[in-house]
Amino acid sequence: MNKRQNAARKSEKQKKSLSTADWEEAALDVIAHQGISQVAVEPLAKLLGVTKGSFYWHFSNRLDLLKAALKRWRESDRSIIERDILSIEDPLKRLKAWFNLSAQPLRSHLIYSTLLADRQHPVVAKTLKEITVERLAHLQQAYRDLGYEPEQARQQALLAYSVYVGYLHMAKTLHGRLQDSEAIEKYAQYVAEQLMPKQTSQKPA
Amino acid sequence: MNKRQNAARKSEKQKKSLSTADWEEAALDVIAHQGISQVAVEPLAKLLGVTKGSFYWHFSNRLDLLKAALKRWRESDRSIIERDILSIEDPLKRLKAWFNLSAQPLRSHLIYSTLLADRQHPVVAKTLKEITVERLAHLQQAYRDLGYEPEQARQQALLAYSVYVGYLHMAKTLHGRLQDSEAIEKYAQYVAEQLMPKQTSQKPA
DNA sequence: AAATTTCCATACGGTGGCGTATTGACTGGC
DNA sequence: GCCAGTCAATACGCCACCGTATGGAAATTT
């Protein structure tokens, strides 16, 4: 038998030794629910059932872990967007897909929402700025493709994205979590109607 | 002469001894620029040119200060809103005043924006929830007064407030501060146009 | 001018987290 | 079966901050 420890360390499955990715994922889980400040190596180690002796084998320090975790999140998020949004050719459908995705209760949103709170942290600030600029560009392009003039497309993209960010906050503030009920569905529908060009004119005044 | 210390303690004016309000204001300044976590009693004392011996004379502990500071902020903010917004009878002008105030670079916004980031903290969460509910009610009322049906007024208020919150975040994320330039003016103008009822109909579909 | 109140300094112990150093145990390759 | 590599436990020193205890000085009261 080549399984490593014949005694299960704490709960289920024979735990093999941890990989760098395991630490990153654990960090992301903590970020999603508690924020950057709670990503502390000793508590995290306890969470994973080891001590920090292990941590400092995988990472040189705490910052190193944060960078790696954020990079991992960013890549996964980007691949989702590329697969589910940017691949859509019809700009109206693409925009709808944006709104639809935004209303979905994904861990990625949870992480983004928490990162917004931790924007003081230099590493977080850098990541946020990058991802925000990127998404704004995509949104602007969508509105451009719908016939908006560049400047108006920019404003509209900013507006739409503000609604997204604002919603994330409101949900957490008012309910302590991201909603999953029908209420959000109705609201998302309403928002989409407000933020998408009316049928009556392609190029609004 | 009844001035207290004939030698200026550190910079200007003969510093009399500190009041509770002084500590609260200092805390709010730190909150505005660095967030709750940086409101630490020893650093704050250093900032005020005293030691924490003073602090624990005025407050029983750190939490006590936070509560007091937030209460102070909330009251000042509320009085601004009552004076500059709620007093306006014409609902359209009132709404315009909301958007106008939102675009102003006030310390109150700065604080609110930072508090959004610190919503993990129980005391902050409570404060935020209260103030959000309050403001949403005011906004909803404004839209009601404009002829919106209750449900739509609620949605619209939520949307408008999300834009406000989202904008605060975007500004900080993209520029590291609240903008004061003409750009924000134009954007505010654009947003107002989008979020206020069109001239063509009082009661939008 | 003495007493009391108000405000502050200093010193102390406690906690939680970071990062280092060292040792140990299990693994696969030879 | 030995060795090198991989992952983890333990112990240590450090720092920042919290809260307490105690004493002292200036201001105010009497």
Coordinates of C-alpha atoms (C1' of nucleotides) in Angstrom, one line a residue:
Chain A
M1 CA 0.0 0.0 0.0
N2 CA 1.4 3.3 -1.0
K3 CA -1.0 5.4 0.9
R4 CA 0.9 7.6 3.2
Q5 CA -0.6 7.6 6.6
N6 CA -2.6 4.7 7.6
A7 CA -4.3 6.7 10.3
A8 CA -6.7 9.3 9.0
R9 CA -5.3 12.5 10.5
K10 CA -8.5 14.1 11.5
S11 CA -11.7 13.5 9.6
E12 CA -12.2 11.8 6.3
K13 CA -10.0 10.3 3.5
Q14 CA -6.4 9.5 4.2
K15 CA -4.9 12.9 3.9
K16 CA -1.9 13.0 1.8
S17 CA 0.5 15.8 2.3
L18 CA -0.5 19.2 1.3
S19 CA 0.3 20.9 -1.9
T20 CA 0.8 24.6 -2.6
A21 CA -2.6 24.6 -4.3
D22 CA -4.2 23.3 -1.1
W23 CA -2.9 26.2 0.9
E24 CA -4.0 28.7 -1.8
E25 CA -7.5 27.2 -1.9
A26 CA -7.8 27.3 1.9
A27 CA -6.6 30.9 1.8
L28 CA -9.3 31.8 -0.8
D29 CA -12.0 30.2 1.3
V30 CA -10.9 32.3 4.2
I31 CA -10.8 35.4 2.0
A32 CA -14.3 34.6 0.7
H33 CA -15.8 34.5 4.2
Q34 CA -13.6 36.5 6.4
G35 CA -11.3 38.7 4.4
I36 CA -7.6 39.1 4.0
S37 CA -6.8 40.0 7.5
Q38 CA -7.9 36.6 8.7
V39 CA -5.6 34.8 6.4
A40 CA -3.0 34.2 9.1
V41 CA -0.6 31.4 8.8
E42 CA -1.0 29.9 12.2
P43 CA -4.8 29.8 12.2
L44 CA -4.7 28.6 8.6
A45 CA -2.4 25.8 9.5
K46 CA -4.7 24.7 12.3
L47 CA -7.5 24.8 9.8
L48 CA -5.6 22.4 7.6
G49 CA -4.7 20.2 10.4
V50 CA -1.0 20.9 10.4
T51 CA 1.3 23.4 12.0
K52 CA 3.1 26.3 10.4
G53 CA 6.2 24.3 10.0
S54 CA 4.5 23.0 6.8
F55 CA 3.5 26.5 5.6
Y56 CA 7.0 27.9 5.6
W57 CA 8.1 25.0 3.5
H58 CA 5.6 25.9 0.7
F59 CA 5.8 29.7 1.0
S60 CA 8.5 32.1 2.0
N61 CA 6.1 34.2 4.0
R62 CA 2.5 35.3 4.3
L63 CA 2.6 37.8 1.5
D64 CA 3.8 35.1 -0.8
L65 CA 0.7 33.1 -0.1
L66 CA -1.6 36.0 -0.6
K67 CA -0.1 36.8 -4.0
A68 CA -0.3 33.2 -5.1
A69 CA -3.9 32.9 -3.9
L70 CA -5.0 36.0 -5.6
K71 CA -3.3 35.0 -8.8
R72 CA -5.1 31.7 -8.7
W73 CA -8.5 33.4 -8.1
R74 CA -7.9 35.9 -10.9
E75 CA -7.0 33.2 -13.4
S76 CA -10.0 31.1 -12.6
D77 CA -12.3 34.1 -12.7
R78 CA -10.9 35.2 -16.0
S79 CA -11.4 31.8 -17.6
I80 CA -15.0 31.8 -16.5
I81 CA -15.6 35.2 -18.1
E82 CA -13.9 34.2 -21.3
R83 CA -15.8 31.0 -21.5
D84 CA -19.3 32.3 -20.6
I85 CA -19.3 35.9 -21.7
L86 CA -16.7 37.0 -24.1
S87 CA -17.4 34.0 -26.4
I88 CA -20.9 35.4 -27.1
E89 CA -20.9 37.3 -30.3
D90 CA -24.3 39.0 -30.2
P91 CA -23.6 42.1 -28.0
L92 CA -27.1 42.2 -26.5
K93 CA -26.9 38.6 -25.4
R94 CA -23.4 39.2 -24.2
L95 CA -24.6 42.0 -22.0
K96 CA -27.5 39.9 -20.7
A97 CA -25.0 37.2 -19.9
W98 CA -23.0 39.7 -17.9
F99 CA -26.0 40.7 -15.8
N100 CA -27.0 37.1 -15.4
L101 CA -23.5 36.1 -14.2
S102 CA -23.4 39.0 -11.8
A103 CA -26.6 37.7 -10.1
Q104 CA -25.2 34.3 -9.6
P105 CA -24.1 33.3 -6.1
L106 CA -20.5 32.2 -7.0
R107 CA -17.6 32.0 -4.7
S108 CA -15.8 34.3 -7.1
H109 CA -18.2 37.0 -6.4
L110 CA -17.9 36.4 -2.7
I111 CA -14.2 36.8 -3.0
Y112 CA -14.4 39.9 -5.1
S113 CA -16.8 41.4 -2.7
T114 CA -14.5 40.7 0.2
L115 CA -11.5 42.0 -1.6
L116 CA -13.3 45.2 -2.2
A117 CA -13.2 45.6 1.6
D118 CA -9.5 44.8 1.7
R119 CA -8.4 47.2 -0.9
Q120 CA -6.1 48.9 1.5
H121 CA -3.7 46.0 1.2
P122 CA -1.3 46.9 -1.6
V123 CA -1.5 43.5 -3.2
V124 CA -5.2 43.5 -3.2
A125 CA -5.3 47.1 -4.5
K126 CA -3.2 46.1 -7.5
T127 CA -5.3 43.0 -8.2
L128 CA -8.5 45.0 -7.9
K129 CA -7.4 47.8 -10.1
E130 CA -6.3 45.3 -12.8
I131 CA -9.5 43.3 -12.8
T132 CA -11.7 46.4 -12.6
V133 CA -10.0 48.0 -15.6
E134 CA -10.3 44.8 -17.5
R135 CA -14.0 44.3 -16.8
L136 CA -14.8 47.9 -17.5
A137 CA -13.1 47.5 -20.9
H138 CA -15.2 44.5 -21.7
L139 CA -18.4 46.2 -20.7
Q140 CA -17.5 49.3 -22.6
Q141 CA -16.9 47.1 -25.7
A142 CA -20.3 45.5 -25.3
Y143 CA -22.0 48.9 -25.3
R144 CA -19.9 50.0 -28.2
D145 CA -21.0 47.0 -30.1
L146 CA -24.5 48.0 -29.3
G147 CA -24.0 51.3 -31.0
Y148 CA -23.1 53.6 -28.2
E149 CA -20.6 56.3 -28.8
P150 CA -17.2 55.8 -27.1
E151 CA -17.7 58.3 -24.4
Q152 CA -21.3 57.2 -23.6
A153 CA -20.3 53.6 -23.7
R154 CA -17.6 54.4 -21.1
Q155 CA -20.1 56.2 -18.8
Q156 CA -22.6 53.4 -19.2
A157 CA -20.0 50.8 -18.5
L158 CA -19.0 52.6 -15.4
L159 CA -22.6 52.9 -14.3
A160 CA -23.3 49.3 -14.9
Y161 CA -20.3 48.1 -13.1
S162 CA -21.0 50.4 -10.2
V163 CA -24.4 48.8 -9.9
Y164 CA -22.7 45.4 -9.7
V165 CA -20.2 46.5 -7.0
G166 CA -22.9 48.4 -5.2
Y167 CA -25.2 45.4 -5.2
L168 CA -22.5 43.2 -3.7
H169 CA -22.1 45.6 -0.9
M170 CA -25.8 46.1 -0.2
A171 CA -26.5 42.4 -0.1
K172 CA -23.8 41.9 2.4
T173 CA -24.8 44.9 4.4
L174 CA -28.5 44.2 4.5
H175 CA -28.5 40.5 4.7
G176 CA -25.0 39.5 5.7
R177 CA -24.7 37.4 2.7
L178 CA -25.3 37.2 -1.1
Q179 CA -28.9 36.6 -1.8
D180 CA -30.1 33.5 -3.6
S181 CA -33.8 33.9 -3.4
E182 CA -36.3 35.0 -6.1
A183 CA -36.0 38.6 -4.9
I184 CA -32.6 38.9 -6.5
E185 CA -34.0 37.5 -9.6
K186 CA -36.6 40.1 -9.9
Y187 CA -34.1 42.8 -9.0
A188 CA -31.6 41.6 -11.6
Q189 CA -34.3 41.6 -14.1
Y190 CA -35.2 45.2 -13.2
V191 CA -31.6 46.3 -13.3
A192 CA -31.1 44.7 -16.7
E193 CA -34.1 46.6 -18.1
Q194 CA -32.7 49.8 -16.8
L195 CA -29.2 49.3 -18.0
M196 CA -29.8 47.9 -21.4
P197 CA -30.8 49.9 -24.4
K198 CA -34.6 50.2 -24.9
Q199 CA -36.0 48.3 -27.8
T200 CA -37.2 51.6 -29.2
S201 CA -33.8 52.9 -30.1
Q202 CA -30.5 51.4 -30.6
K203 CA -28.6 54.6 -30.0
P204 CA -30.2 56.4 -27.1
A205 CA -30.1 60.2 -27.0
Chain B
M1 CA -3.7 84.0 33.0
N2 CA -5.8 80.9 33.0
K3 CA -4.3 79.2 30.0
R4 CA -3.1 75.9 31.1
Q5 CA 0.3 75.1 29.7
N6 CA 2.5 78.0 28.9
A7 CA 4.7 75.8 26.7
A8 CA 3.0 74.7 23.5
R9 CA 3.0 71.0 23.6
K10 CA 4.0 70.2 20.1
S11 CA 2.9 72.5 17.3
E12 CA 0.5 75.4 17.5
K13 CA -1.8 77.0 20.0
Q14 CA -1.5 76.2 23.7
K15 CA -3.0 72.7 23.7
K16 CA -5.5 72.4 26.5
S17 CA -6.2 68.9 27.7
L18 CA -8.2 66.7 25.4
S19 CA -11.9 66.1 25.4
T20 CA -13.8 63.0 24.6
A21 CA -14.8 64.7 21.4
D22 CA -11.2 65.2 20.4
W23 CA -10.6 61.5 20.6
E24 CA -13.7 60.8 18.6
E25 CA -12.7 63.2 15.9
A26 CA -9.2 61.8 15.7
A27 CA -10.7 58.4 15.4
L28 CA -13.0 59.5 12.6
D29 CA -10.0 61.0 10.7
V30 CA -8.2 57.7 11.0
I31 CA -11.3 55.8 9.9
A32 CA -11.7 58.1 6.9
H33 CA -8.2 57.5 5.6
Q34 CA -7.1 54.1 7.0
G35 CA -10.1 52.2 8.3
I36 CA -11.2 50.8 11.6
S37 CA -8.4 48.4 12.0
Q38 CA -6.0 51.4 12.3
V39 CA -7.9 52.9 15.1
A40 CA -5.5 51.6 17.7
V41 CA -5.3 53.3 21.0
E42 CA -1.5 53.6 21.3
P43 CA -0.9 55.0 17.8
L44 CA -3.9 57.3 18.2
A45 CA -2.5 58.6 21.5
K46 CA 0.8 59.3 19.8
L47 CA -1.0 61.1 17.1
L48 CA -2.6 63.3 19.7
G49 CA 0.6 63.8 21.4
V50 CA -0.3 62.0 24.6
T51 CA 0.0 58.4 25.9
K52 CA -2.7 55.9 26.4
G53 CA -2.9 56.8 30.0
S54 CA -5.1 59.6 28.7
F55 CA -7.2 57.4 26.6
Y56 CA -8.2 55.1 29.3
W57 CA -9.3 58.0 31.3
H58 CA -11.9 59.0 28.7
F59 CA -12.9 55.6 27.4
S60 CA -13.2 52.2 29.0
N61 CA -11.7 50.5 26.1
R62 CA -11.2 50.5 22.3
L63 CA -14.7 49.4 21.4
D64 CA -16.1 52.2 23.5
L65 CA -14.3 54.7 21.4
L66 CA -15.4 53.1 18.2
K67 CA -19.0 53.2 19.2
A68 CA -18.8 56.8 20.3
A69 CA -17.0 57.9 17.1
L70 CA -19.5 56.1 14.9
K71 CA -22.4 57.6 16.8
R72 CA -20.9 61.1 16.4
W73 CA -20.4 60.5 12.6
R74 CA -23.9 59.2 12.2
E75 CA -25.5 62.2 13.9
S76 CA -23.5 64.7 11.9
D77 CA -24.3 62.9 8.7
R78 CA -28.0 62.7 9.5
S79 CA -28.2 66.4 10.3
I80 CA -26.6 67.2 6.9
I81 CA -29.1 65.1 5.1
E82 CA -32.0 66.6 7.0
R83 CA -30.9 70.1 6.4
D84 CA -29.8 69.8 2.7
I85 CA -32.1 67.1 1.4
L86 CA -35.2 66.2 3.3
S87 CA -36.2 69.8 3.7
I88 CA -36.7 70.1 0.0
E89 CA -40.4 69.6 -0.9
D90 CA -40.2 69.2 -4.6
P91 CA -39.4 65.5 -5.1
L92 CA -37.5 66.1 -8.3
K93 CA -35.3 68.7 -6.8
R94 CA -34.9 66.6 -3.7
L95 CA -33.7 63.7 -5.8
K96 CA -31.3 66.0 -7.7
A97 CA -30.0 67.2 -4.3
W98 CA -29.3 63.6 -3.4
F99 CA -27.2 63.0 -6.5
N100 CA -25.5 66.3 -6.1
L101 CA -24.6 65.6 -2.5
S102 CA -23.3 62.1 -3.4
A103 CA -20.9 63.6 -5.8
Q104 CA -19.5 66.0 -3.3
P105 CA -16.1 65.2 -1.8
L106 CA -17.1 65.2 1.9
R107 CA -15.3 63.5 4.7
S108 CA -18.6 61.9 5.5
H109 CA -18.5 60.0 2.2
L110 CA -14.9 59.1 2.8
I111 CA -15.9 57.6 6.2
Y112 CA -18.9 55.8 4.8
S113 CA -16.7 54.4 2.0
T114 CA -14.2 53.1 4.5
L115 CA -16.8 51.7 6.8
L116 CA -18.1 49.7 3.9
A117 CA -14.8 48.0 3.9
D118 CA -15.0 47.3 7.6
R119 CA -18.4 45.9 7.6
Q120 CA -17.1 42.7 9.2
H121 CA -16.8 44.5 12.5
P122 CA -20.0 44.0 14.4
V123 CA -20.4 47.6 15.5
V124 CA -19.8 48.8 12.0
A125 CA -22.2 46.3 10.5
K126 CA -24.9 47.5 12.8
T127 CA -24.3 51.2 11.9
L128 CA -24.1 50.4 8.2
K129 CA -27.3 48.5 8.2
E130 CA -29.1 51.2 10.0
I131 CA -27.9 54.0 7.9
T132 CA -28.5 52.0 4.7
V133 CA -32.0 51.2 5.5
E134 CA -32.7 54.8 6.5
R135 CA -31.3 56.2 3.3
L136 CA -33.0 53.6 1.2
A137 CA -36.3 54.6 2.8
H138 CA -35.7 58.3 2.0
L139 CA -34.8 57.5 -1.6
Q140 CA -37.8 55.2 -2.0
Q141 CA -40.0 58.0 -0.7
A142 CA -38.6 60.4 -3.2
Y143 CA -39.4 58.1 -6.0
R144 CA -42.8 57.5 -4.5
D145 CA -43.4 61.2 -4.5
L146 CA -42.5 61.2 -8.2
G147 CA -45.3 58.9 -8.9
Y148 CA -43.6 55.5 -8.9
E149 CA -45.5 52.5 -7.6
P150 CA -44.2 51.2 -4.2
E151 CA -42.4 48.2 -5.6
Q152 CA -40.8 50.0 -8.4
A153 CA -39.8 52.8 -6.1
R154 CA -38.1 50.3 -3.9
Q155 CA -36.2 48.7 -6.8
Q156 CA -35.3 52.1 -8.2
A157 CA -34.0 53.3 -4.8
L158 CA -32.0 50.2 -4.5
L159 CA -30.5 50.7 -7.9
A160 CA -29.7 54.4 -7.2
Y161 CA -28.1 53.6 -3.9
S162 CA -26.1 50.8 -5.4
V163 CA -24.7 53.3 -7.9
Y164 CA -23.7 55.5 -5.1
V165 CA -22.0 52.7 -3.2
G166 CA -20.5 51.3 -6.3
Y167 CA -19.1 54.7 -7.3
L168 CA -17.4 55.2 -4.0
H169 CA -15.6 51.9 -4.4
M170 CA -14.7 52.5 -8.0
A171 CA -13.2 55.9 -7.3
K172 CA -11.1 54.4 -4.5
T173 CA -10.1 51.4 -6.5
L174 CA -9.2 53.2 -9.7
H175 CA -7.7 56.4 -8.3
G176 CA -7.0 55.7 -4.7
R177 CA -9.2 58.6 -3.7
L178 CA -12.5 60.3 -4.2
Q179 CA -12.4 62.3 -7.4
D180 CA -12.8 66.0 -7.4
S181 CA -12.2 66.8 -11.0
E182 CA -14.7 67.7 -13.7
A183 CA -14.8 64.1 -14.8
I184 CA -16.9 63.2 -11.8
E185 CA -19.2 66.2 -12.6
K186 CA -19.9 64.8 -16.0
Y187 CA -20.4 61.3 -14.7
A188 CA -22.7 62.5 -12.0
Q189 CA -24.7 64.4 -14.6
Y190 CA -24.9 61.3 -16.7
V191 CA -26.0 59.1 -13.8
A192 CA -28.7 61.6 -12.8
E193 CA -30.1 61.5 -16.2
Q194 CA -30.2 57.8 -16.2
L195 CA -31.7 57.4 -12.8
M196 CA -34.3 60.2 -12.9
P197 CA -37.6 59.8 -14.6
K198 CA -37.6 61.0 -18.2
Q199 CA -39.5 64.1 -19.0
T200 CA -41.6 62.2 -21.4
S201 CA -43.4 60.3 -18.7
Q202 CA -43.9 60.6 -15.0
K203 CA -44.7 57.0 -14.5
P204 CA -42.2 54.9 -16.6
A205 CA -43.4 51.6 -17.9
Chain C
dA1 C1' -3.4 77.2 50.7
dA2 C1' -5.3 72.8 51.0
dA3 C1' -8.2 69.5 48.8
dT4 C1' -10.2 67.5 45.0
dT5 C1' -10.8 66.7 40.3
dT6 C1' -9.0 66.2 35.9
dC7 C1' -5.8 64.7 32.7
dC8 C1' -1.6 62.2 31.6
dA9 C1' 3.0 59.3 32.1
dT10 C1' 5.1 55.0 33.1
dA11 C1' 5.6 50.4 33.9
dC12 C1' 3.7 45.9 33.8
dG13 C1' 1.6 41.5 32.2
dG14 C1' -0.9 39.3 28.6
dT15 C1' -2.2 37.8 23.7
dG16 C1' -1.7 36.7 18.9
dG17 C1' 0.6 36.7 15.2
dC18 C1' 5.3 36.5 12.2
dG19 C1' 9.4 34.3 10.8
dT20 C1' 13.6 31.2 11.9
dA21 C1' 16.0 27.1 13.3
dT22 C1' 16.2 22.6 14.2
dT23 C1' 14.9 18.0 14.2
dG24 C1' 12.1 14.2 12.7
dA25 C1' 9.5 11.1 9.8
dC26 C1' 7.9 9.2 5.6
dT27 C1' 8.7 8.7 0.5
dG28 C1' 10.6 7.2 -3.9
dG29 C1' 14.9 6.4 -6.6
dC30 C1' 19.1 3.9 -6.8
Chain D
dG1 C1' 18.8 -0.9 2.3
dC2 C1' 20.7 3.7 1.8
dC3 C1' 20.0 8.6 0.5
dA4 C1' 18.0 12.6 -0.9
dG5 C1' 14.0 15.0 -1.1
dT6 C1' 9.5 16.3 0.9
dC7 C1' 6.5 17.6 4.4
dA8 C1' 5.6 18.5 9.2
dA9 C1' 6.3 19.3 14.6
dT10 C1' 8.4 22.0 18.1
dA11 C1' 10.6 25.6 20.2
dC12 C1' 12.3 30.2 20.1
dG13 C1' 12.7 35.4 19.8
dC14 C1' 10.3 39.4 18.2
dC15 C1' 6.8 42.9 17.7
dA16 C1' 2.4 45.4 18.1
dC17 C1' -1.2 46.1 20.6
dC18 C1' -4.6 45.7 24.7
dG19 C1' -5.9 46.7 29.3
dT20 C1' -4.4 47.6 34.4
dA21 C1' -2.2 49.8 38.1
dT22 C1' -0.3 53.4 40.1
dG23 C1' 1.5 57.7 40.8
dG24 C1' 2.0 62.6 39.6
dA25 C1' 1.1 67.3 38.0
dA26 C1' -1.9 71.0 36.7
dA27 C1' -6.4 73.1 37.4
dT28 C1' -10.4 74.0 40.0
dT29 C1' -12.9 74.2 43.9
dT30 C1' -13.6 75.4 48.8

